[in-house]
Amino acid sequence: MTATLTAPQLLTTIAATRALVAAHRAAGRRVALVPTMGALHDGHLALVARGRELADVVVVSIFVNPLQFGPSEDFEKYPRTLDDDLAKLSGRADAVFAPSVPEMYPGGAAQTRVVAGPVGERYEGAARPGHFDGMLTVVSKLFHIVQPDVALFGQKDAQQGFLVRQMVADLDLPLEIEMVPIVREADGLALSSRNRYLSEGDRMRALTLSAALRAGRDAAPAGVAAARRAALAVFDAEPDVRLDYLVIVDPATFLPLEDDATGDALMLVAARVGATRLIDNAPLVFGGVAG
Ligand code: PAF
């Protein structure tokens, strides 16, 4: 018997989710988990599609996790669009786990946290203190609830993916992590649930992020410093976009690369466009030495 591919089964409790997954596993089926906060777009659907290739059963979690939002962030106004999300997942996912906050945190909030470590304090972690500890704590809970064979994350949140992989290795969690390439609009804007906050003008200015990444990639043959300079010049030309950070890191350590580095690299950017904070990244290769 293969799992049904019509409307996904909606599960709101941990017990029901465990029971469903246990039945699939008992039947020898491989389970994929796509953790999301909802407000699904084509980037999420690419994760679901890749999950289908890697497993027999695809479970999507939809949970806006309060633990990973700072006090001045957009937890209250983060888009919650469950009906729309379920419609998008119809024919794509087998089950949706959409718990309430009390179901996930019956005591108010988890007292025990997963600590992301030093890389979790850089870049996004420096801008959003505690964000990665909250993210890893909920991801670890989701892994324990669903017990997937594979979990899928978007490359747009590259630092998140690095830290999830680090947690899985450090804590010997028995699953694979699959990173799925960024999905972009035709003009280069990386898909994000937060793009819906952008006004028409901000939407245009948001292209500064992907344009800077392209400029960095084009200048990469001249080295790390040249790539950084070229990308920064794109931000300098658009003063209405406030750059938070632009950094070139080693994808294996997520630490900044020295100017004389060669091999694979990742350029990460974060910037505020109007009231919306956006992130993006792209791979670069220095010195023609691909790893
Ligand atoms: O990337 C996200 O949407 C969230 O950080 C995640 C992984 C679902 C955890 O809440």
Short mmCIF file of C-alpha atoms and ligand atoms in Angstrom, two decimals:
data_model
loop_
_atom_site.label_atom_id
_atom_site.label_comp_id
_atom_site.label_asym_id
_atom_site.label_seq_id
_atom_site.Cartn_x
_atom_site.Cartn_y
_atom_site.Cartn_z
CA MET A 1 0.00 0.00 0.00
CA THR A 2 1.35 3.47 -0.80
CA ALA A 3 0.48 6.51 1.25
CA THR A 4 -2.43 8.60 -0.08
CA LEU A 5 -1.59 11.78 -1.99
CA THR A 6 -4.81 13.76 -1.74
CA ALA A 7 -5.51 16.18 1.12
CA PRO A 8 -2.88 15.90 3.85
CA GLN A 9 -4.07 14.53 7.15
CA LEU A 10 -4.15 17.37 9.70
CA LEU A 11 -2.68 16.43 13.07
CA THR A 12 -2.61 18.80 16.00
CA THR A 13 -1.35 16.57 18.80
CA ILE A 14 1.99 14.93 19.46
CA ALA A 15 0.28 11.64 20.31
CA ALA A 16 -1.63 11.46 17.00
CA THR A 17 1.51 12.35 15.04
CA ARG A 18 3.55 9.66 16.79
CA ALA A 19 0.80 7.08 16.15
CA LEU A 20 0.58 7.93 12.43
CA VAL A 21 4.35 7.81 11.91
CA ALA A 22 4.62 4.58 13.93
CA ALA A 23 2.06 2.94 11.62
CA HIS A 24 4.00 4.03 8.52
CA ARG A 25 7.29 2.81 9.98
CA ALA A 26 5.76 -0.51 10.97
CA ALA A 27 4.78 -0.90 7.30
CA GLY A 28 8.42 -0.31 6.35
CA ARG A 29 7.90 3.19 4.92
CA ARG A 30 10.59 5.88 4.98
CA VAL A 31 9.46 9.16 6.51
CA ALA A 32 10.54 12.69 5.53
CA LEU A 33 9.91 15.77 7.67
CA VAL A 34 9.71 19.30 6.28
CA PRO A 35 9.73 21.69 9.27
CA THR A 36 8.08 25.05 8.46
CA MET A 37 6.41 27.98 10.13
CA GLY A 38 3.69 28.01 7.47
CA ALA A 39 2.92 30.87 5.06
CA LEU A 40 4.07 28.38 2.46
CA HIS A 41 5.53 29.43 -0.88
CA ASP A 42 7.19 27.62 -3.76
CA GLY A 43 10.44 27.36 -1.77
CA HIS A 44 8.63 25.20 0.81
CA LEU A 45 6.95 23.20 -1.94
CA ALA A 46 10.41 22.43 -3.39
CA LEU A 47 11.34 20.95 0.01
CA VAL A 48 8.18 18.83 -0.03
CA ALA A 49 8.87 17.66 -3.60
CA ARG A 50 12.43 16.66 -2.65
CA GLY A 51 11.04 14.89 0.42
CA ARG A 52 8.82 12.83 -1.88
CA GLU A 53 11.89 11.73 -3.83
CA LEU A 54 13.69 10.66 -0.67
CA ALA A 55 10.90 9.01 1.32
CA ASP A 56 7.55 7.23 1.05
CA VAL A 57 5.72 9.54 3.46
CA VAL A 58 6.11 13.32 3.75
CA VAL A 59 5.10 15.07 6.97
CA VAL A 60 5.12 18.89 7.00
CA SER A 61 5.15 20.64 10.35
CA ILE A 62 3.60 24.09 10.59
CA PHE A 63 4.41 25.84 13.84
CA VAL A 64 5.30 29.47 14.48
CA ASN A 65 7.80 28.85 17.24
CA PRO A 66 7.75 31.60 19.87
CA LEU A 67 11.13 30.49 21.22
CA GLN A 68 12.99 31.70 18.15
CA PHE A 69 11.55 35.24 18.07
CA GLY A 70 13.09 38.09 20.07
CA PRO A 71 10.86 40.45 22.10
CA SER A 72 10.96 43.14 19.37
CA GLU A 73 10.46 40.71 16.47
CA ASP A 74 7.39 39.79 14.40
CA PHE A 75 6.04 36.73 16.30
CA GLU A 76 2.54 38.22 16.76
CA LYS A 77 2.24 39.44 13.19
CA TYR A 78 4.04 36.50 11.52
CA PRO A 79 1.59 35.30 8.81
CA ARG A 80 -0.60 32.37 9.89
CA THR A 81 -2.36 30.93 6.84
CA LEU A 82 -3.19 27.32 7.75
CA ASP A 83 -6.13 26.84 5.34
CA ASP A 84 -4.14 28.21 2.44
CA ASP A 85 -1.11 26.09 3.45
CA LEU A 86 -3.23 22.91 3.59
CA ALA A 87 -4.60 23.66 0.11
CA LYS A 88 -1.05 24.11 -1.24
CA LEU A 89 0.00 20.79 0.31
CA SER A 90 -2.91 18.89 -1.15
CA GLY A 91 -1.57 16.13 -3.40
CA ARG A 92 1.94 16.85 -2.13
CA ALA A 93 2.20 15.99 1.57
CA ASP A 94 0.71 13.05 3.46
CA ALA A 95 0.30 14.73 6.83
CA VAL A 96 0.57 18.15 8.41
CA PHE A 97 1.53 18.46 12.06
CA ALA A 98 0.20 21.86 13.19
CA PRO A 99 0.29 21.92 16.99
CA SER A 100 -0.78 24.78 19.23
CA VAL A 101 1.78 26.57 21.38
CA PRO A 102 0.49 24.83 24.57
CA GLU A 103 0.77 21.43 22.83
CA MET A 104 4.45 22.11 22.16
CA TYR A 105 5.21 24.04 25.35
CA PRO A 106 2.70 22.92 28.00
CA GLY A 107 4.74 24.51 30.77
CA GLY A 108 4.81 27.90 29.04
CA ALA A 109 8.22 27.46 27.36
CA ALA A 110 10.83 24.73 27.30
CA GLN A 111 13.22 25.13 30.22
CA THR A 112 15.71 22.81 28.58
CA ARG A 113 17.25 24.40 25.48
CA VAL A 114 19.59 23.25 22.76
CA VAL A 115 22.51 25.69 22.65
CA ALA A 116 23.78 26.48 19.17
CA GLY A 117 27.36 27.29 20.25
CA PRO A 118 29.74 29.96 18.88
CA VAL A 119 28.58 29.86 15.22
CA GLY A 120 25.04 30.43 16.52
CA GLU A 121 26.17 33.78 17.95
CA ARG A 122 27.44 35.10 14.61
CA TYR A 123 25.59 36.74 11.67
CA GLU A 124 21.85 35.96 12.19
CA GLY A 125 22.61 34.99 15.78
CA ALA A 126 24.30 38.35 16.48
CA ALA A 127 21.31 40.21 15.02
CA ARG A 128 18.77 37.96 16.74
CA PRO A 129 20.17 36.86 20.12
CA GLY A 130 18.75 33.50 21.23
CA HIS A 131 17.18 32.85 17.81
CA PHE A 132 19.23 29.77 17.00
CA ASP A 133 18.87 28.23 20.46
CA GLY A 134 15.08 28.58 20.08
CA MET A 135 15.18 27.22 16.53
CA LEU A 136 17.32 24.20 17.46
CA THR A 137 15.16 23.49 20.51
CA VAL A 138 11.99 23.25 18.44
CA VAL A 139 13.70 21.37 15.60
CA SER A 140 15.02 18.85 18.10
CA LYS A 141 11.50 18.46 19.56
CA LEU A 142 10.10 17.96 16.04
CA PHE A 143 12.77 15.33 15.31
CA HIS A 144 11.80 13.48 18.50
CA ILE A 145 8.07 13.72 17.78
CA VAL A 146 8.17 12.69 14.10
CA GLN A 147 11.37 10.58 14.16
CA PRO A 148 11.94 11.08 10.43
CA ASP A 149 14.54 9.27 8.35
CA VAL A 150 15.31 12.53 6.60
CA ALA A 151 14.51 16.20 7.29
CA LEU A 152 14.63 18.90 4.65
CA PHE A 153 15.70 22.53 5.06
CA GLY A 154 16.04 25.41 2.60
CA GLN A 155 19.48 26.67 1.60
CA LYS A 156 18.21 30.26 1.98
CA ASP A 157 18.62 29.77 5.74
CA ALA A 158 22.16 28.47 5.24
CA GLN A 159 23.32 29.20 8.80
CA GLN A 160 20.24 27.44 10.17
CA GLY A 161 21.05 24.40 8.02
CA PHE A 162 24.67 24.39 9.20
CA LEU A 163 23.58 24.51 12.85
CA VAL A 164 20.94 21.79 12.39
CA ARG A 165 23.59 19.53 10.82
CA GLN A 166 25.97 20.36 13.67
CA MET A 167 23.27 19.46 16.23
CA VAL A 168 22.52 16.17 14.46
CA ALA A 169 26.22 15.26 14.47
CA ASP A 170 26.91 16.45 18.04
CA LEU A 171 23.85 14.72 19.52
CA ASP A 172 24.06 11.58 17.33
CA LEU A 173 20.51 12.04 16.06
CA PRO A 174 19.61 9.17 13.71
CA LEU A 175 18.48 11.05 10.60
CA GLU A 176 19.81 12.67 7.44
CA ILE A 177 19.60 16.38 6.74
CA GLU A 178 18.95 17.43 3.16
CA MET A 179 19.49 21.04 2.07
CA VAL A 180 17.38 22.15 -0.90
CA PRO A 181 18.54 24.97 -3.25
CA ILE A 182 17.06 28.47 -2.94
CA VAL A 183 14.00 29.12 -5.09
CA ARG A 184 14.05 32.61 -6.65
CA GLU A 185 11.60 34.84 -8.50
CA ALA A 186 12.51 35.39 -12.18
CA ASP A 187 14.24 38.67 -11.22
CA GLY A 188 16.41 37.02 -8.56
CA LEU A 189 14.52 37.73 -5.31
CA ALA A 190 14.83 34.71 -3.01
CA LEU A 191 11.40 33.44 -1.94
CA SER A 192 10.61 34.17 1.70
CA SER A 193 7.45 34.24 3.80
CA ARG A 194 8.48 37.79 4.77
CA ASN A 195 8.41 39.05 1.14
CA ARG A 196 4.67 39.61 1.59
CA TYR A 197 5.52 42.52 3.94
CA LEU A 198 7.31 44.42 1.14
CA SER A 199 5.67 47.45 -0.47
CA GLU A 200 6.05 47.80 -4.24
CA GLY A 201 9.05 50.08 -3.80
CA ASP A 202 10.62 47.82 -1.18
CA ARG A 203 10.09 44.84 -3.46
CA MET A 204 12.28 46.60 -6.09
CA ARG A 205 14.89 47.60 -3.51
CA ALA A 206 14.96 44.03 -2.15
CA LEU A 207 16.68 43.01 -5.38
CA THR A 208 19.81 44.67 -3.96
CA LEU A 209 20.56 41.48 -2.01
CA SER A 210 20.62 39.11 -4.99
CA ALA A 211 22.35 41.76 -7.17
CA ALA A 212 25.13 42.06 -4.55
CA LEU A 213 25.56 38.28 -4.50
CA ARG A 214 25.84 38.23 -8.29
CA ALA A 215 28.40 41.03 -8.22
CA GLY A 216 30.40 39.12 -5.60
CA ARG A 217 30.29 35.95 -7.67
CA ASP A 218 31.40 37.81 -10.83
CA ALA A 219 34.36 39.35 -8.98
CA ALA A 220 35.36 36.07 -7.28
CA PRO A 221 38.13 35.26 -9.82
CA ALA A 222 40.00 38.29 -8.38
CA GLY A 223 39.81 36.90 -4.81
CA VAL A 224 37.92 37.21 -1.54
CA ALA A 225 38.54 40.93 -0.94
CA ALA A 226 37.52 41.81 -4.50
CA ALA A 227 34.31 39.77 -4.21
CA ARG A 228 33.46 41.47 -0.92
CA ARG A 229 34.20 44.95 -2.36
CA ALA A 230 32.05 44.31 -5.44
CA ALA A 231 29.10 43.13 -3.36
CA LEU A 232 29.41 46.03 -0.90
CA ALA A 233 29.45 48.50 -3.81
CA VAL A 234 25.95 47.32 -4.78
CA PHE A 235 24.68 48.15 -1.28
CA ASP A 236 26.50 51.51 -1.32
CA ALA A 237 24.53 52.41 -4.45
CA GLU A 238 21.19 51.76 -2.69
CA PRO A 239 21.26 53.76 0.58
CA ASP A 240 17.59 52.96 1.32
CA VAL A 241 18.58 49.33 1.93
CA ARG A 242 20.32 49.05 5.29
CA LEU A 243 22.96 46.36 5.19
CA ASP A 244 23.22 44.38 8.41
CA TYR A 245 26.11 42.08 7.43
CA LEU A 246 27.87 40.81 4.36
CA VAL A 247 30.36 38.06 5.00
CA ILE A 248 32.19 35.38 3.03
CA VAL A 249 32.43 32.15 5.01
CA ASP A 250 33.90 28.70 4.71
CA PRO A 251 30.82 26.43 4.24
CA ALA A 252 32.52 23.70 6.29
CA THR A 253 33.01 25.86 9.42
CA PHE A 254 30.83 28.90 8.80
CA LEU A 255 33.77 31.07 9.91
CA PRO A 256 34.85 34.09 7.82
CA LEU A 257 37.41 33.34 5.12
CA GLU A 258 40.82 35.00 5.06
CA ASP A 259 41.45 37.22 2.03
CA ASP A 260 43.94 34.73 0.55
CA ALA A 261 41.57 31.74 0.84
CA THR A 262 40.89 29.46 -2.11
CA GLY A 263 38.18 26.86 -2.71
CA ASP A 264 34.47 26.81 -1.95
CA ALA A 265 32.86 29.70 -0.10
CA LEU A 266 29.47 31.09 0.75
CA MET A 267 28.58 34.78 0.69
CA LEU A 268 25.90 35.65 3.27
CA VAL A 269 23.94 38.90 3.35
CA ALA A 270 21.27 40.35 5.59
CA ALA A 271 19.65 43.73 5.10
CA ARG A 272 16.63 45.71 6.14
CA VAL A 273 14.35 46.87 3.34
CA GLY A 274 11.76 49.22 4.80
CA ALA A 275 10.67 47.45 8.00
CA THR A 276 11.47 43.98 6.63
CA ARG A 277 14.71 42.13 7.34
CA LEU A 278 15.76 39.84 4.51
CA ILE A 279 18.60 37.33 4.13
CA ASP A 280 20.15 35.65 1.12
CA ASN A 281 23.31 33.76 0.19
CA ALA A 282 25.16 32.29 -2.76
CA PRO A 283 28.08 29.93 -3.31
CA LEU A 284 31.40 31.29 -4.62
CA VAL A 285 34.61 29.56 -5.66
CA PHE A 286 38.01 31.21 -5.19
CA GLY A 287 41.14 30.32 -7.09
CA GLY A 288 39.30 27.82 -9.26
CA VAL A 289 39.72 25.13 -6.59
CA ALA A 290 36.24 23.66 -6.13
CA GLY A 291 35.95 21.32 -3.13
O1 PAF B 1 13.03 27.84 8.89
C1 PAF B 1 11.98 27.84 9.58
O2 PAF B 1 10.88 28.04 9.09
C2 PAF B 1 12.08 27.61 11.07
O3 PAF B 1 13.26 28.15 11.58
C3 PAF B 1 11.96 26.13 11.47
C4 PAF B 1 13.11 25.31 10.91
C5 PAF B 1 10.63 25.57 10.96
C6 PAF B 1 11.97 25.99 12.99
O4 PAF B 1 10.95 26.70 13.58
#
